[in-house]
XYZ file of C-alpha atoms in Angstrom:
451
model
C -10.462 -8.108 -27.174
C -11.599 -4.609 -26.308
C -9.386 -4.658 -23.212
C -6.367 -5.749 -25.282
C -7.111 -3.009 -27.799
C -7.253 -0.451 -24.969
C -3.864 -1.620 -23.677
C -2.425 -1.212 -27.173
C -3.844 2.315 -27.377
C -2.295 3.148 -23.995
C 1.095 1.966 -25.189
C 0.839 3.983 -28.428
C 0.649 7.308 -26.564
C 4.278 8.221 -25.877
C 3.616 10.613 -22.984
C 1.320 8.144 -21.221
C 3.743 5.277 -21.842
C 6.627 7.260 -20.333
C 4.533 8.226 -17.324
C 3.534 4.604 -16.690
C 7.148 3.389 -16.973
C 8.292 6.194 -14.646
C 5.585 5.279 -12.120
C 6.444 1.571 -12.222
C 10.129 2.404 -11.740
C 9.516 4.459 -8.595
C 7.115 1.835 -7.230
C 9.847 -0.755 -7.754
C 12.270 1.434 -5.773
C 9.721 1.657 -2.954
C 9.222 -2.123 -2.905
C 12.986 -2.656 -2.889
C 13.370 -0.337 0.094
C 10.713 -2.292 2.007
C 13.060 -5.308 1.973
C 16.162 -3.466 3.251
C 16.543 -4.175 6.980
C 17.759 -1.480 9.362
C 21.561 -1.595 9.903
C 22.495 -3.454 13.080
C 19.553 -5.915 12.993
C 19.913 -9.574 12.012
C 17.181 -10.231 9.443
C 17.219 -13.990 10.185
C 15.956 -13.382 13.744
C 12.793 -11.424 12.926
C 10.476 -14.453 13.022
C 8.592 -13.239 16.103
C 7.932 -9.830 14.545
C 6.740 -11.432 11.310
C 4.579 -13.830 13.313
C 2.881 -10.899 15.037
C 2.162 -9.307 11.661
C 0.958 -12.560 10.075
C -1.397 -13.070 13.001
C -3.581 -10.229 11.757
C -5.058 -7.690 14.154
C -3.604 -4.215 14.492
C -0.065 -5.303 13.635
C -1.305 -7.105 10.532
C -3.064 -3.929 9.435
C 0.069 -1.823 9.979
C 2.142 -4.373 8.095
C -0.339 -4.330 5.200
C -0.185 -0.534 4.925
C 3.627 -0.620 4.789
C 3.772 -3.502 2.314
C 5.557 -5.823 4.755
C 8.174 -3.227 5.724
C 6.841 -3.139 9.302
C 7.506 -6.863 9.823
C 10.887 -6.662 8.054
C 12.173 -3.902 10.378
C 12.889 -2.115 7.110
C 14.143 1.380 6.433
C 10.548 2.032 5.269
C 9.021 0.493 8.421
C 7.022 3.656 9.146
C 5.716 3.647 5.580
C 3.875 6.667 4.275
C 1.358 6.737 7.141
C 3.054 9.620 9.063
C 2.469 11.813 6.006
C -1.169 10.682 5.847
C -1.562 11.475 9.554
C 0.014 14.906 9.074
C -2.305 15.627 6.130
C -5.344 14.720 8.219
C -4.172 16.893 11.129
C -3.555 19.892 8.857
C -6.942 19.422 7.218
C -8.705 19.326 10.579
C -6.736 22.313 11.899
C -7.861 24.230 8.823
C -11.335 24.364 10.378
C -10.198 26.225 13.484
C -7.005 28.100 12.522
C -7.639 31.299 10.493
C -4.142 31.254 8.961
C -4.737 27.850 7.366
C -8.179 28.951 6.213
C -6.559 31.922 4.501
C -4.001 29.666 2.799
C -6.752 27.386 1.518
C -8.335 30.357 -0.275
C -5.093 31.541 -1.897
C -5.086 28.891 -4.606
C -1.816 27.325 -5.791
C 0.464 29.519 -3.659
C -1.526 28.780 -0.511
C -1.581 25.059 -1.295
C 2.195 25.117 -1.677
C 2.574 26.564 1.830
C 0.113 24.003 3.244
C 2.157 21.224 1.628
C 5.299 22.599 3.262
C 3.591 22.698 6.676
C 2.438 19.106 6.151
C 5.997 18.010 5.379
C 7.391 19.553 8.570
C 4.582 18.017 10.611
C 5.388 14.644 8.988
C 8.955 14.903 10.274
C 7.615 15.703 13.756
C 5.321 12.661 13.727
C 8.184 10.470 12.502
C 10.391 11.670 15.370
C 7.706 10.414 17.768
C 6.872 7.142 16.005
C 10.433 6.032 15.190
C 11.666 5.741 18.832
C 8.388 4.020 19.766
C 8.830 1.460 16.991
C 12.454 0.773 17.946
C 11.626 0.475 21.655
C 8.878 -2.060 20.866
C 11.069 -4.400 18.820
C 12.407 -6.219 21.886
C 9.746 -6.311 24.639
C 6.546 -6.128 22.553
C 7.520 -8.084 19.444
C 9.820 -10.580 21.154
C 12.954 -10.050 19.053
C 15.903 -11.570 20.945
C 18.814 -9.425 22.085
C 21.150 -11.374 19.812
C 19.324 -9.897 16.791
C 20.713 -6.465 17.624
C 24.263 -6.835 16.306
C 25.407 -3.444 17.636
C 23.396 -3.619 20.839
C 20.527 -1.284 21.694
C 22.530 1.669 22.850
C 22.483 5.294 21.840
C 24.341 4.738 18.568
C 21.756 2.198 17.367
C 18.820 4.383 18.371
C 20.235 7.566 16.846
C 21.206 5.991 13.519
C 17.945 4.017 13.237
C 15.778 7.051 14.009
C 17.602 9.077 11.349
C 17.161 6.234 8.824
C 13.457 5.697 9.626
C 12.682 9.412 9.355
C 14.690 9.633 6.124
C 12.892 6.558 4.775
C 9.490 8.143 5.391
C 10.558 11.436 3.779
C 11.996 9.545 0.811
C 8.722 7.610 0.414
C 6.854 10.938 0.549
C 9.165 12.290 -2.165
C 8.502 9.214 -4.321
C 4.771 9.776 -3.974
C 5.034 13.429 -4.957
C 7.183 12.573 -7.991
C 4.631 9.967 -9.127
C 1.925 12.623 -8.800
C 3.929 15.219 -10.772
C 5.610 13.114 -13.454
C 3.777 9.797 -13.275
C 0.123 8.891 -13.654
C -0.969 10.740 -10.490
C -2.233 9.714 -7.026
C 1.352 9.030 -5.922
C 0.804 8.682 -2.176
C -2.303 6.559 -2.696
C -0.463 4.321 -5.167
C 2.321 3.681 -2.646
C -0.248 2.585 -0.067
C -2.132 0.442 -2.581
C 1.031 -1.294 -3.814
C 2.027 -1.961 -0.211
C -1.368 -3.535 0.509
C -1.327 -5.630 -2.680
C 2.207 -6.842 -1.850
C 0.908 -8.687 1.231
C -2.114 -10.165 -0.563
C -0.457 -13.221 -2.221
C 1.192 -14.351 1.007
C -2.054 -13.991 2.984
C -4.011 -15.907 0.331
C -1.458 -18.732 0.164
C -1.461 -19.080 3.963
C -5.245 -19.303 3.965
C -5.215 -21.795 1.073
C -2.675 -23.963 2.879
C -4.842 -23.979 6.007
C -7.929 -24.906 3.950
C -6.277 -27.861 2.253
C -4.894 -29.024 5.588
C -8.418 -29.094 7.054
C -9.683 -31.217 4.137
C -12.327 -28.891 2.626
C -9.997 -26.773 0.563
C -11.201 -26.371 -3.016
C -14.878 -25.625 -2.394
C -14.251 -23.226 0.481
C -11.556 -21.340 -1.436
C -13.906 -20.979 -4.418
C -16.673 -19.763 -2.091
C -14.321 -17.247 -0.473
C -13.220 -15.878 -3.866
C -16.853 -15.439 -4.938
C -17.629 -13.528 -1.723
C -14.469 -11.467 -2.189
C -15.511 -10.412 -5.690
C -19.009 -9.614 -4.401
C -17.656 -7.319 -1.668
C -15.340 -5.661 -4.228
C -18.382 -4.995 -6.423
C -20.192 -3.515 -3.418
C -17.188 -1.317 -2.628
C -17.094 -0.052 -6.226
C -20.783 0.846 -5.991
C -20.132 2.692 -2.717
C -17.197 4.640 -4.159
C -18.940 5.629 -7.396
C -22.555 6.104 -6.244
C -23.822 9.693 -6.555
C -27.104 11.525 -6.095
C -27.628 13.893 -9.037
C -29.247 17.225 -8.168
C -30.741 18.848 -11.274
C -29.525 22.413 -11.891
C -30.936 24.944 -14.352
C -28.721 27.723 -15.725
C -30.324 30.930 -16.978
C -29.468 31.906 -20.551
C -27.657 35.218 -20.901
C -29.248 37.847 -23.104
C -27.437 39.968 -25.680
C -27.290 42.884 -23.205
C -25.353 40.836 -20.689
C -28.195 40.164 -18.243
C -30.288 37.065 -17.757
C -33.396 36.433 -19.792
C -36.679 36.067 -17.991
C -37.429 32.890 -19.919
C -34.875 30.712 -18.170
C -36.151 27.447 -19.625
C -33.857 27.865 -22.604
C -30.757 27.625 -20.410
C -28.469 24.624 -20.040
C -29.543 21.863 -17.699
C -26.849 20.145 -15.661
C -26.409 18.201 -12.423
C -24.578 18.537 -9.124
C -23.237 15.062 -8.242
C -23.355 14.494 -4.473
C -21.396 11.370 -3.568
C -23.042 8.735 -1.400
C -19.752 8.376 0.450
C -18.128 11.799 0.216
C -15.713 11.064 3.080
C -13.925 8.096 1.448
C -11.928 5.924 3.852
C -11.221 8.737 6.333
C -13.977 7.695 8.807
C -12.436 4.209 8.989
C -8.958 5.667 9.571
C -10.263 7.990 12.306
C -12.242 5.190 13.954
C -9.270 2.814 13.715
C -7.093 5.360 15.524
C -9.678 5.759 18.311
C -9.943 1.973 18.731
C -6.354 1.905 19.989
C -7.346 3.975 23.027
C -9.477 1.508 25.098
C -6.772 -1.163 24.962
C -4.094 1.328 26.011
C -6.241 2.640 28.877
C -7.119 -0.879 30.033
C -3.465 -1.916 29.966
C -2.293 1.134 31.918
C -0.888 0.799 35.428
C -4.082 2.220 36.954
C -6.505 -0.316 35.421
C -4.252 -3.244 34.511
C -5.131 -5.308 37.593
C -8.820 -4.376 37.704
C -11.710 -6.275 36.150
C -12.612 -3.269 33.977
C -9.078 -2.967 32.646
C -8.848 -6.664 31.845
C -12.234 -6.545 30.082
C -11.124 -3.556 27.979
C -7.882 -5.256 26.984
C -9.638 -8.548 26.170
C -12.399 -6.986 24.076
C -10.628 -4.090 22.384
C -7.363 -5.812 21.495
C -9.138 -8.325 19.268
C -10.191 -6.569 16.065
C -12.433 -9.519 15.202
C -14.279 -9.431 18.541
C -17.952 -8.459 19.048
C -17.549 -5.309 21.152
C -14.643 -4.069 19.080
C -16.699 -4.198 15.889
C -19.880 -2.780 17.451
C -18.018 0.287 18.723
C -15.974 0.434 15.513
C -19.130 0.537 13.346
C -20.743 3.243 15.487
C -17.605 5.385 15.332
C -17.477 5.031 11.538
C -21.080 6.249 11.209
C -20.369 9.224 13.509
C -17.107 10.152 11.755
C -18.732 9.829 8.327
C -21.212 12.573 9.269
C -18.438 14.647 10.848
C -16.004 14.388 7.939
C -18.712 14.931 5.334
C -19.823 18.085 7.150
C -16.316 19.594 7.037
C -15.376 18.507 3.503
C -18.612 19.195 1.582
C -19.078 23.009 1.688
C -22.780 23.325 0.853
C -22.687 27.088 1.565
C -19.891 27.591 -0.968
C -21.644 25.365 -3.493
C -24.818 27.450 -3.167
C -22.887 30.732 -3.510
C -20.972 29.502 -6.574
C -24.205 28.322 -8.130
C -25.847 31.700 -7.536
C -22.902 33.643 -8.984
C -22.909 31.530 -12.142
C -26.614 32.124 -12.719
C -27.678 28.618 -11.761
C -30.449 27.407 -9.499
C -32.153 24.205 -8.418
C -35.705 24.095 -9.856
C -38.226 24.913 -7.116
C -35.527 26.124 -4.676
C -34.587 29.779 -4.172
C -30.907 30.670 -4.697
C -28.790 31.462 -1.669
C -29.445 30.181 1.837
C -32.440 28.083 0.805
C -30.291 26.243 -1.752
C -27.600 25.689 0.888
C -30.158 24.240 3.316
C -31.577 22.011 0.595
C -28.126 20.643 -0.351
C -27.308 20.111 3.319
C -30.567 18.207 3.793
C -29.869 15.971 0.789
C -26.324 15.297 2.025
C -27.665 14.292 5.447
C -30.179 11.933 3.845
C -27.704 10.150 1.587
C -24.928 10.092 4.203
C -26.971 7.811 6.493
C -27.169 4.819 4.104
C -23.638 5.600 2.901
C -22.234 5.529 6.445
C -24.080 2.299 7.305
C -22.813 0.619 4.129
C -19.292 1.878 4.888
C -19.502 0.493 8.431
C -20.694 -2.894 7.146
C -17.785 -3.098 4.712
C -15.381 -2.103 7.498
C -16.517 -4.875 9.873
C -17.069 -7.524 7.194
C -13.602 -9.091 7.840
C -14.838 -10.034 11.326
C -17.803 -11.893 9.806
C -15.696 -13.971 7.420
C -13.157 -14.646 10.174
C -15.710 -15.823 12.742
C -18.303 -17.491 10.510
C -16.142 -18.950 7.735
C -12.865 -19.562 9.560
C -10.843 -17.456 7.111
C -7.246 -16.808 8.174
C -6.883 -13.414 9.856
C -4.407 -12.005 7.308
C -6.618 -12.965 4.341
C -9.752 -11.789 6.179
C -8.440 -8.195 6.198
C -8.847 -8.095 2.409
C -12.594 -8.752 2.675
C -13.320 -5.178 3.698
C -12.088 -2.300 5.769
C -9.505 0.264 4.811
C -7.385 -2.123 2.747
C -10.138 -3.047 0.291
C -11.565 0.464 -0.015
C -8.122 1.943 -0.663
C -7.414 -0.647 -3.370
C -10.788 -0.045 -5.029
C -10.660 3.750 -4.742
C -7.084 4.107 -6.016
C -7.695 1.620 -8.843
C -10.735 3.611 -10.001
C -8.860 6.944 -9.794
C -5.898 5.525 -11.732
C -8.177 4.125 -14.428
C -9.829 7.528 -14.739
C -6.404 9.189 -15.110
C -5.426 6.777 -17.889
C -8.834 7.135 -19.521
C -8.470 10.937 -19.584
C -5.243 10.556 -21.576
C -7.015 8.252 -24.015
C -9.909 10.706 -24.431
C -7.540 13.621 -24.981
C -5.655 11.638 -27.600
C -8.907 10.764 -29.315
C -9.932 14.439 -29.251
C -6.637 15.500 -30.868
C -7.191 12.902 -33.565
C -10.622 14.328 -34.375
C -9.185 17.831 -34.608
C -6.528 16.665 -37.073
C -9.151 14.914 -39.149
C -11.244 18.086 -39.241
C -8.284 20.171 -40.445
C -7.493 17.672 -43.153
C -11.077 17.714 -44.395
C -11.091 21.497 -44.504
C -7.854 21.532 -46.477
C -9.275 19.073 -48.999
C -12.422 21.150 -49.418
């Protein structure tokens, strides 16, 4: 009943209602575009491409991120991932390039320039990925020549590259509009909706396989229970924080700080257990492409080492793949946390605002203390993140879950769904709290008028 009452309250707020309808409308446009096949390709002959995606592995992951557009040879086949890649590159370059560091400190104007740089870099990445995707349709994905109605000449390549790049830019524009005029987190919502779009099909395929084997109902129930358990664990990982107590000195009437600081306000600095989010998994996933490519190169293709690399690093449910994958996630978690959690800046801001951590001197000692705490909580956070990332391999090998459905038992897909769902709920909740606050103010005015 409380949930239904909350939904009613959401619908009563006109601004929030309009934002939700606007967001749903743009998401519907994005889902529609994922079904529109590139001009010159026969949609009825894409069975081999869809089979590759349904088989799980790397192609299944790419298809999940694009909401099925990858397997449909859609105008949105590249999805929003080039923009994500560009954002990551710009963020990493901000560590080494002084110009980007300067822009990061300029506030809104600097952020606007960084966004523009990210957009241009997105176009550059699309111009590299689009020809690679088109060239792979025939030889790698097994689409017959008859599927290309206009042939595979220069006209097809030029028009398709323009459409794929335009599709990615249009998806980026949709995400930005959802962020500005919708309920926020536009880019993340596009990814989440794309992932959720492939969930029903993957579940039905797994359910069909279970009933065919004769142990359907009990195993499906067991899988759902495990799925909810891993979702609960992911929520704990996303929301877990270590609270560092902070004491703020009380200002005196002369403008300075009183010597008796115990009368000041007491607050907390929340340090997240997993401050890096899903970025370590994305970085590690990108690195895991490399061994298979090296092993399949002309230099190593015929050697025992090359064959071993291809066999072990092309199967994302294999032992060596997941061992290396987990280690990379732990390493990247420390790396990304170190560059995204500025303990020096936190200590300086705390000192300027008259705050301090009890028992710790302001300044460098506070910075070292925060850095030490972050290192301590990052270890269990990175291990837990790695376990969630490789959990699909466990359910695939030990429980015989279909590969497409297994991807939803952990990894980037699950963490993105959980993280975006929590952020969206917080956005909606903030509107509800603001509305409630306005109501209290009106009540107070009315009472004063009556008095």
